[in-house]
XYZ file of C-alpha atoms in Angstrom:
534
model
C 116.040 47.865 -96.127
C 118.903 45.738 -96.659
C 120.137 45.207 -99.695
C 119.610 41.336 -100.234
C 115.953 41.989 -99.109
C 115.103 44.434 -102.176
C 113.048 43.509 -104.809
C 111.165 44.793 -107.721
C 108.153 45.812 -105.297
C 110.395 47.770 -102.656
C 110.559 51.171 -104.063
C 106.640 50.974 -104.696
C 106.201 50.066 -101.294
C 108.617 52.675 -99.508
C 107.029 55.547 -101.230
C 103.291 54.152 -100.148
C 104.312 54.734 -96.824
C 106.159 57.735 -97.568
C 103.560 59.336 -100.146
C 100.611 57.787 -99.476
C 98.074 60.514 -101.080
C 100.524 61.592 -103.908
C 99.773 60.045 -107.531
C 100.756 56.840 -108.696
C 98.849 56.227 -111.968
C 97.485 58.662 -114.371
C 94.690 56.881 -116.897
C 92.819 60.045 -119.256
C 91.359 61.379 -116.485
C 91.689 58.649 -114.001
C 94.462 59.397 -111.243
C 95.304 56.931 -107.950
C 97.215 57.594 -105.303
C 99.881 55.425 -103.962
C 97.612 54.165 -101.228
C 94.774 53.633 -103.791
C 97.125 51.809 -106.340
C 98.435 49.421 -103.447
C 95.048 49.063 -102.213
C 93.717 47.728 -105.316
C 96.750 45.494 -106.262
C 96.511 44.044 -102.447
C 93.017 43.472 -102.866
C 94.023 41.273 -106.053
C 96.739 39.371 -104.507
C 94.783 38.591 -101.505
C 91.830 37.162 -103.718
C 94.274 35.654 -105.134
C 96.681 33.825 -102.799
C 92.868 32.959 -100.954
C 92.208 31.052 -103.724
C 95.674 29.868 -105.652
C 95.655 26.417 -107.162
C 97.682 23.548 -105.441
C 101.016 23.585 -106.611
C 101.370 26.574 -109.356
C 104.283 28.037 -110.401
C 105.773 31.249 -108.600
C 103.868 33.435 -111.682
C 100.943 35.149 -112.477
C 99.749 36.687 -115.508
C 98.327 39.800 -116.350
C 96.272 39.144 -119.377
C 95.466 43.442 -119.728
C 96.322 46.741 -121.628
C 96.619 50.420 -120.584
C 94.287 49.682 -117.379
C 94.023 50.011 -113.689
C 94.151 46.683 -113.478
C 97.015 46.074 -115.909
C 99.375 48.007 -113.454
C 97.538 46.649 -110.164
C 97.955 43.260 -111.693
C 101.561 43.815 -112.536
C 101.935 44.700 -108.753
C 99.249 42.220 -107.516
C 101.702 39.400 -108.840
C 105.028 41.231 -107.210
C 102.668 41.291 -103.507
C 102.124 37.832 -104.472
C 105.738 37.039 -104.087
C 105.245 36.412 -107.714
C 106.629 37.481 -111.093
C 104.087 38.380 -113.594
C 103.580 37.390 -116.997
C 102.232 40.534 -119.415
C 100.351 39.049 -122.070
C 98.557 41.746 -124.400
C 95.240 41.640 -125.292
C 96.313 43.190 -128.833
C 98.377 39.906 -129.635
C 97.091 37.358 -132.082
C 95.058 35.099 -129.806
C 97.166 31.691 -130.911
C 100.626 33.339 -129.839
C 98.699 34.618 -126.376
C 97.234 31.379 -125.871
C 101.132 29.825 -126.783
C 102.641 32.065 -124.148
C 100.119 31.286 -121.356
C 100.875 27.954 -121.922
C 104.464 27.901 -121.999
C 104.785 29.697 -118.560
C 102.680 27.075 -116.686
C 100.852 30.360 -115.080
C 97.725 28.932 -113.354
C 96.642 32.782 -111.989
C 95.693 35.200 -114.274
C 94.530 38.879 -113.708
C 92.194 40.029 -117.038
C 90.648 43.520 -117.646
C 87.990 44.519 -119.807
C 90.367 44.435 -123.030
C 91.565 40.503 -122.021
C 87.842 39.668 -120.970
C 87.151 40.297 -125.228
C 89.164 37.550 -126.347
C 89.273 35.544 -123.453
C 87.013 32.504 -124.697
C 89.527 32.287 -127.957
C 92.261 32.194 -125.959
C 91.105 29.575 -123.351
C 89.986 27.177 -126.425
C 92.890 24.712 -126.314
C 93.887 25.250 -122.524
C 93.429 22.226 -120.593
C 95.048 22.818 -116.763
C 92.992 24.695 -114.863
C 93.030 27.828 -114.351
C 91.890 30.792 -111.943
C 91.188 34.135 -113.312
C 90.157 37.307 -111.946
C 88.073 39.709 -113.786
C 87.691 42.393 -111.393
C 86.395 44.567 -113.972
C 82.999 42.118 -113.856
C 80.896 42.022 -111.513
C 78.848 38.940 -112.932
C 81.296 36.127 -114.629
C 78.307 33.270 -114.787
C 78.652 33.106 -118.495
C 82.469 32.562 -118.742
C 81.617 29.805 -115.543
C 78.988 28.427 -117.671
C 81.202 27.956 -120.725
C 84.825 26.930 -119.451
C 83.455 24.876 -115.763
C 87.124 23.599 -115.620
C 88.134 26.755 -115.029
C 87.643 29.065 -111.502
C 86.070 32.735 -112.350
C 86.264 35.535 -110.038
C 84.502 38.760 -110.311
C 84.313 41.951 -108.777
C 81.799 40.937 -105.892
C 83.989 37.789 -104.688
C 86.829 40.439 -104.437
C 88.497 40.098 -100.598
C 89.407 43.499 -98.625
C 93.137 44.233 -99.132
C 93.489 45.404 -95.452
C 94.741 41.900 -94.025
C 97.150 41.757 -96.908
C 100.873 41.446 -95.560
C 103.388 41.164 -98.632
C 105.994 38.331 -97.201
C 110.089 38.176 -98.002
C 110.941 37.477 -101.591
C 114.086 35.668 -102.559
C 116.112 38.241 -105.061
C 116.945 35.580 -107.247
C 114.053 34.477 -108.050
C 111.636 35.406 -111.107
C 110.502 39.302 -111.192
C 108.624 39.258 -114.808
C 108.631 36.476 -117.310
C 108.770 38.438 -120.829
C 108.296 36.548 -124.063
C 110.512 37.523 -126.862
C 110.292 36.843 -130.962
C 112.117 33.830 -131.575
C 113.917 33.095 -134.803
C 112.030 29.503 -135.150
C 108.672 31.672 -134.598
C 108.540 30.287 -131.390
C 108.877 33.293 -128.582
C 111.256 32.617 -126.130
C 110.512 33.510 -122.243
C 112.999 35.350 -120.614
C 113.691 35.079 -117.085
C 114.617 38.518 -115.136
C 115.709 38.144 -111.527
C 114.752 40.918 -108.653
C 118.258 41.041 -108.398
C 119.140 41.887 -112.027
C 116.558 44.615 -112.167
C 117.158 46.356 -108.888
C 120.200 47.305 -110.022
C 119.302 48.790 -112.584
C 116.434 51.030 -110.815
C 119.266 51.656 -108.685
C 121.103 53.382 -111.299
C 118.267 55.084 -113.297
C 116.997 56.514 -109.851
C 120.717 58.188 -109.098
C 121.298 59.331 -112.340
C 118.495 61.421 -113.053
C 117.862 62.730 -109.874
C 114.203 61.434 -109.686
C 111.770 62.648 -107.261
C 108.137 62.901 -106.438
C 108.022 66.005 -108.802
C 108.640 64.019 -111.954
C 106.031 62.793 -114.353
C 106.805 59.940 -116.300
C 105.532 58.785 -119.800
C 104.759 54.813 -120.502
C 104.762 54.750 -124.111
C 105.680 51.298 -123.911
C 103.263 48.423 -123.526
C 103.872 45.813 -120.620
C 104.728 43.040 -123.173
C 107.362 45.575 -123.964
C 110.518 45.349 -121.248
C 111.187 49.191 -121.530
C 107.936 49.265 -119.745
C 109.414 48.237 -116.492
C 112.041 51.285 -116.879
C 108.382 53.655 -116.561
C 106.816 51.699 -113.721
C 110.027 50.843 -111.326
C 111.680 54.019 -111.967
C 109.032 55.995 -111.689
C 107.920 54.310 -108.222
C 110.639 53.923 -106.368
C 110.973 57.659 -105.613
C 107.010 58.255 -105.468
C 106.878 59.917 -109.291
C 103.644 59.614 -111.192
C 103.647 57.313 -114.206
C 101.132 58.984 -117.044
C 99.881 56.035 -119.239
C 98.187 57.342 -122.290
C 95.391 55.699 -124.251
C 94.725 54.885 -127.398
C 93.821 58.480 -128.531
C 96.622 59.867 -126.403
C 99.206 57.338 -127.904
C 98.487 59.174 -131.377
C 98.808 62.380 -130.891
C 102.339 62.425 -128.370
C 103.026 65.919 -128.303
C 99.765 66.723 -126.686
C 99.971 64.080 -123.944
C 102.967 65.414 -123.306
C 101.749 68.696 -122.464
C 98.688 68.041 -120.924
C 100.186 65.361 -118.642
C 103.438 67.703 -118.121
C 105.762 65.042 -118.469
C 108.788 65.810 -117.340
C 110.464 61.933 -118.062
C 110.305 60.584 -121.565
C 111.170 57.489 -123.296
C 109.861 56.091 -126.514
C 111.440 54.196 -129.522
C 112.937 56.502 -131.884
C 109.973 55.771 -134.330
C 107.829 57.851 -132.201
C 110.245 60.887 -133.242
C 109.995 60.260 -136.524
C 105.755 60.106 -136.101
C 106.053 63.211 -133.925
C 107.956 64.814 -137.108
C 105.588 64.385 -139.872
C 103.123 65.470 -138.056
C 105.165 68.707 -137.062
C 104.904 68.046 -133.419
C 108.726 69.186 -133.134
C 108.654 73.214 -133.791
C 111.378 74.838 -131.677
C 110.738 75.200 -128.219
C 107.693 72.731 -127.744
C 108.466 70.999 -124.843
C 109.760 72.825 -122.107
C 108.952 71.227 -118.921
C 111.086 67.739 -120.160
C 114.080 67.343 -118.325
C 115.059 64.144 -119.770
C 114.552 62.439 -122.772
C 115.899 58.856 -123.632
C 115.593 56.310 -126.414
C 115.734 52.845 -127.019
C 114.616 49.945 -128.573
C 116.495 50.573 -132.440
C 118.834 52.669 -134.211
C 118.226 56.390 -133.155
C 119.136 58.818 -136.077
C 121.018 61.592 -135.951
C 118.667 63.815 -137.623
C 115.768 63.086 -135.078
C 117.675 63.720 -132.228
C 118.948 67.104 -132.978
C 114.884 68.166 -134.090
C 113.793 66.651 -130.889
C 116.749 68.466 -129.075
C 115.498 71.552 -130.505
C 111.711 70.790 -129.527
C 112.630 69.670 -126.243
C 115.636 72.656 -125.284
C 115.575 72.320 -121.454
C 115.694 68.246 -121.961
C 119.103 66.408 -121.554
C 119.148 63.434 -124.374
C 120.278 60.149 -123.924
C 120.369 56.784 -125.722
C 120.000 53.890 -124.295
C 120.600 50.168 -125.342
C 119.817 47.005 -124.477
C 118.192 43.336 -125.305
C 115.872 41.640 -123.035
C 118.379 39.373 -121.580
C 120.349 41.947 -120.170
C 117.410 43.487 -118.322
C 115.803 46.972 -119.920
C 119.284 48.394 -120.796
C 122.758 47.859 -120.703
C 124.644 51.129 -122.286
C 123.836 54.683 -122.663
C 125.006 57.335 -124.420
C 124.430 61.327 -123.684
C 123.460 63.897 -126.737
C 126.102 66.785 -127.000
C 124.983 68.890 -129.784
C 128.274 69.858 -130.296
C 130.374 66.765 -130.512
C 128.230 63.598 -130.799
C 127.796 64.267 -134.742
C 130.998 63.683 -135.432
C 130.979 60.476 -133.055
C 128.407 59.128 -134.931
C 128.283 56.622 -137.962
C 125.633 56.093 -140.838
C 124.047 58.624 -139.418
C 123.184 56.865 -136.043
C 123.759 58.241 -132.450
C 126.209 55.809 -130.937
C 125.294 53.067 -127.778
C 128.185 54.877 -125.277
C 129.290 52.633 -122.485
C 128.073 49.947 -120.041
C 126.266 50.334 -116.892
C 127.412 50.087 -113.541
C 129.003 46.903 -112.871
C 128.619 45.844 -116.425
C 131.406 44.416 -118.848
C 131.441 44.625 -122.235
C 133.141 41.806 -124.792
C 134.046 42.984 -128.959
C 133.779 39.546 -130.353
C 134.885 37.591 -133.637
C 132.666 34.775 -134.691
C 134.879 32.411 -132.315
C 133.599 34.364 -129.414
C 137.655 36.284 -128.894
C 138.254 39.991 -128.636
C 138.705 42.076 -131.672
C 141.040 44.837 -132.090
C 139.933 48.664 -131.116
C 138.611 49.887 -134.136
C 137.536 46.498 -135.552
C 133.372 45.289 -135.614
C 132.582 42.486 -133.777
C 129.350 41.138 -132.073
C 128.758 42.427 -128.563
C 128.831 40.322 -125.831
C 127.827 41.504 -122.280
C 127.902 39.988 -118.482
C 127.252 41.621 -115.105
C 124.436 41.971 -112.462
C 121.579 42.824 -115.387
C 122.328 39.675 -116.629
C 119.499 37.461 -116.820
C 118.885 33.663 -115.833
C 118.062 32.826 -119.365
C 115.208 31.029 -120.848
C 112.233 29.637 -119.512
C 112.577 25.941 -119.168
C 114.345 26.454 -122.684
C 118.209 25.213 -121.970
C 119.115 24.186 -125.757
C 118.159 28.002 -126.547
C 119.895 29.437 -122.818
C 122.922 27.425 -123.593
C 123.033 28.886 -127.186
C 122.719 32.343 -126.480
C 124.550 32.761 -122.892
C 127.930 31.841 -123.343
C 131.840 31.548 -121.759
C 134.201 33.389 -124.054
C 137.375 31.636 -124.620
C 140.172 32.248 -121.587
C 136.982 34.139 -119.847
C 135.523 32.644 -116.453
C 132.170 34.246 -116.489
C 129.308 34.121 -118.403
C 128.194 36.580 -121.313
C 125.254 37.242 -123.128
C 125.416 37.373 -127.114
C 123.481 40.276 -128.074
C 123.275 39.183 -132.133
C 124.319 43.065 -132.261
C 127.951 44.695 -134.259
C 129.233 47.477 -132.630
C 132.964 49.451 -132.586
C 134.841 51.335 -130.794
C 136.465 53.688 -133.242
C 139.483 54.226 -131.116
C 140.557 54.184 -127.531
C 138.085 56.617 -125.444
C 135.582 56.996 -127.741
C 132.300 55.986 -127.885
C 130.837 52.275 -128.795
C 128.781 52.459 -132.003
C 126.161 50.609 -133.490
C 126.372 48.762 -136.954
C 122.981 46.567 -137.113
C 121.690 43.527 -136.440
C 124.923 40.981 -136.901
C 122.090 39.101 -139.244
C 121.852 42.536 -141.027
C 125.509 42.295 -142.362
C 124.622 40.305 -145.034
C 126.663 38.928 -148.421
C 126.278 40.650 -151.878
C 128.472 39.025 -154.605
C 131.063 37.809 -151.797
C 130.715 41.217 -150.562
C 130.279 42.183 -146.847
C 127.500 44.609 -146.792
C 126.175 46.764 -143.732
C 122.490 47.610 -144.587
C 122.897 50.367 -142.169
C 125.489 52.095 -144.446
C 123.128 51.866 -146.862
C 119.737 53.406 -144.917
C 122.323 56.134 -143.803
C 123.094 57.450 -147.496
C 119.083 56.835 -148.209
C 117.691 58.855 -145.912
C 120.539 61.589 -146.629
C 119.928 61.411 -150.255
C 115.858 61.095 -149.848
C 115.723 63.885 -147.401
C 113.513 61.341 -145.406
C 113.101 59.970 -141.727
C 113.173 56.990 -141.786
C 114.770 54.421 -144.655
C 115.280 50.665 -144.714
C 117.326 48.450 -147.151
C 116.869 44.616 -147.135
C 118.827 42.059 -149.158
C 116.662 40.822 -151.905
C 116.599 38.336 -153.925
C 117.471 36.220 -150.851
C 119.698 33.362 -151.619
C 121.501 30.509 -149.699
C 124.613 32.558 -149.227
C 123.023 36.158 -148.687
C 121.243 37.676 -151.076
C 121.851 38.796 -154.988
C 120.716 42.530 -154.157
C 119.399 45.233 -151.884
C 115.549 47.245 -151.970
C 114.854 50.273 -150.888
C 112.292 51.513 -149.081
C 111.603 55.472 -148.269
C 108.914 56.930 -145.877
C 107.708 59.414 -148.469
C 104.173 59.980 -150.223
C 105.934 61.026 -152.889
C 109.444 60.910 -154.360
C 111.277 61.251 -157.936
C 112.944 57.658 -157.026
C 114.861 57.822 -160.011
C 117.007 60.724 -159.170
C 117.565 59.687 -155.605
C 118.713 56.400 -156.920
C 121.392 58.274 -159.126
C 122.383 60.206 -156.254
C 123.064 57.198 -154.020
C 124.507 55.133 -156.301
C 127.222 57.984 -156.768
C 128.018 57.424 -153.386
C 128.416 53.591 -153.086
C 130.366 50.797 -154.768
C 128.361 48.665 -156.957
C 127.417 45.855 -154.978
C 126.033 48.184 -152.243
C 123.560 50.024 -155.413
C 119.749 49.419 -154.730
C 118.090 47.950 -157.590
C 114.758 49.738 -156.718
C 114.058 51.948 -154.595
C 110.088 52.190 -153.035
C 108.168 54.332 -151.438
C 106.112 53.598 -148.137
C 103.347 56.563 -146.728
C 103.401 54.079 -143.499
C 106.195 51.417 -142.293
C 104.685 48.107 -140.659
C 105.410 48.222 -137.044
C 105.728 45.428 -134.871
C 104.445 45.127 -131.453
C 107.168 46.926 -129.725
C 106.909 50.091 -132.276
C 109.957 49.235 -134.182
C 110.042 48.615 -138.048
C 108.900 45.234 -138.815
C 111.575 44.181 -141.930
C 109.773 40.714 -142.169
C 106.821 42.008 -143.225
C 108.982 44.315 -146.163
C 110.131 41.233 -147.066
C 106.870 39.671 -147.512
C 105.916 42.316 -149.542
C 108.373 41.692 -152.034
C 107.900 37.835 -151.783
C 104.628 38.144 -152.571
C 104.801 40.245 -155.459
C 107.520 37.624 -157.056
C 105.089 35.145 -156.459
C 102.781 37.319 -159.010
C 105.271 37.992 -161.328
């Protein structure tokens, strides 16, 4: 298939033909075959397309969570000639209802899960809209309720057999993902069939997938890491093992029972896996490789996971949203990447195929080797911006000075310690914050905590705020139980004293945000609040 013809759907297609009766989908207990899986995503885009309002958008939404029809939908919209739209049923129905909106989708796919809060989320819709509940065989009710809108259940489903999936143009929209926004407003990005095919392209070659492999999808479809699972996973007929709710807490034991052989997670899951000693030596023999992304990865849970997982080769991976799933990688050597890491975090490596990397001052110019900067990123992964946003696109993708192509400011500080080594992470460039005129990296600081706490997982936010930064930094430790005091002695030996924590806390349970990373907003909320008592 040439190569201007490929598109998100190709690989998914090519191994239907070429493993029909091989497994596509693993739900608990539920397996489908390619053919079944393309079957039932056919069957949804021809119901569909029969039916598609006059004039929508080139989009459909899949309003669904860890379900047949979450994935069929996600591929329904693709055989639509579509990109979809995940919205998750687990979201807070106003920002759903925000995001439907904003994309203009008039199709939407909804499972059993979406059906639930369905009603709340249509309050406040006024185009019309069709959705498919193909999980219901009777949708009178909804009819009944919402008459401006077109219901179709399982019975009004058409056969998938006269389904023919036409050309798609490979720059046009594969998914529509909505990201956090710093005005609270989520922002929509854009990703192009021909920004994510060459990524699959890469993935695929580099770790040697076949129809063998078993892949994990510990990331929701909300979640652009997701589309690493699916894609990568299809294009060279693997099986992607989606675990449920019971599954999702207990990760050692999917992985087992599923036999995963490709995993990817957050780094939080490591940390979850290690307090509840799913990491003994040895565990997880049949993974052959292991990647991270998504925040910071620790040195410490690396090397316990490398120990868990002996036969596995390690890898973390980086990227934002805008620059499609990931955009640098970096291997695990047991023996030398300690020493090429800082504050105790596994460094980011080097760019993908075809993609450049900028080491920016403030004014957008390259800094020295060896100097921080923000990183700035262009190349085929990068994306076509923000939906129908251009104040924000403008903003955010930029042209350097002297440069003639377009980059991508990732908000991120990285380095390059010297010539040939590794880029390494420093934080969020919003994380650097100002302590009495000081430059502060909260990362230095979580580094020395969780050293000095003996703990997974620390976080240190500037608090008070103020206009200019903030007048101090909090500590918070992932312990039950802790003699603060000492630890705070101990730290404080190590650091200047603007960098000292006035208080250190303890925290059985971080706050999460939707994507499984550590939600600092809500920290901060914590200790707003309990000013506001004071």
């Amino acid at each position: 298939m040439p190569q201007e013809q490929r598109s998100l759907r190709s690989g998914f297609l090519r191994s239907v033909e070429q493993h029909p009766d091989r497994p596509a989908l693993q739900l608990d207990a539920a397996v489908l075959s390619y053919s079944a899986l393309r079957d039932r995503a056919a069957a949804l885009a021809q119901t569909l397309s029969a039916h598609a309002p006059a004039g929508e958008p080139a989009l459909t939404a899949v309003f669904a969570h860890r379900s047949v029809t979450a994935y069929a939908g996600v591929l329904a919209g693709l055989l639509r000639g579509h990109g979809y739209v995940p919205l998750n049923p687990g979201f807070p129905t106003d920002r759903t209802r925000g995001m439907l909106v904003r994309s203009e989708c008039r199709s939407v796919i909804v499972d059993a899960h979406g059906a639930r809060q369905l009603v709340e989320v249509l309050d406040g819709v006024d185009t019309p809209l069709l959705l498919l509940l193909p999980e219901h065989d009777d949708v009178s009710e909804f009819a009944a309720q919402w008459p401006k809108h077109r219901f179709i259940g399982a019975s009004d489903l058409l056969e998938a057999s006269a389904w023919f999936a036409g050309p798609v143009d490979a720059n046009a929209i594969a998914y529509l993902l909505f990201t956090s926004g710093s005005t609270g407003q989520p922002k929509g990005v854009m990703v192009a069939h021909r920004n994510v095919v060459p990524y699959i392209d890469a993935m695929v070659e580099r770790y040697a997938v076949t129809e063998q492999d078993r892949f994990s999808q510990t990331f929701d479809l909300t979640f652009d890491l997701s589309v690493h699972d699916m894609f990568v996973a299809w294009e060279r007929g693997a099986c992607l093992c989606a675990p449920t709710g019971g599954q999702k807490m207990f990760p050692g034991k999917y992985i087992t029972d599923c036999g995963i052989t490709m995993w990817f997670s957050v780094p939080s899951t490591v940390v979850l896996m290690s307090r509840l000693k799913m990491l003994k030596a040895g565990k997880y023999p049949g993974l052959r490789f292991s990647l991270f992304c998504g925040e910071a990865l620790p040195v410490e849970m690396v090397q316990k996971w490398a120990e868990a997982a002996s036969q596995s080769i390690v890898e973390n991976l980086y990227g934002p949203t805008e620059l499609t799933i990931a955009c640098t990688l970096y291997r695990w050597n047991g023996q030398t990447s300690p020493a090429q890491s800082e504050f105790g975090v596994v460094p980011i490596g080097e760019p993908y195929p075809g993609m450049k990397m900028l080491v920016a001052d403030e004014q957008q110019n390259e800094v020295a080797v060896g100097e921080a900067g923000e990183l700035l990123m262009t190349g085929p992964q990068l994306t076509l911006g923000y939906y129908k946003d251009p104040q924000r696109t403008a903003a955010a993708f930029v042209t350097p000075p002297g440069r003639n192509e377009v980059f991508y400011r990732t908000g991120d500080r990285v380095r390059r310690p010297a010539a040939g080594q590794p880029l390494v992470y420093l934080g969020r460039v919003d994380n650097q914050i100002k302590i009495q005129g000081y430059r502060v990296e909260l990362g230095e600081v979580e580094a020395i905590l969780r050293q000095e706490a003996g703990v997974d997982v620390a976080i240190a936010v500037g608090w008070p705020v103020t206009a200019s930064g903030a007048d101090g930094i909090v500590g918070f430790l992932g312990a039950d139980s802790a003699d603060t005091a000492a630890i705070r002695e101990r730290v404080i030996a190590r650091l200047p004293p603007y960098m000292h924590p006035s208080e250190l806390r303890l925290v059985s349970e971080f706050p999460l945000n939707a994507n499984g990373k550590v939600d600092r907003k809500v920290l901060l909320a914590s200790l707003a609040a309990q000013a506001e008592l004071a």
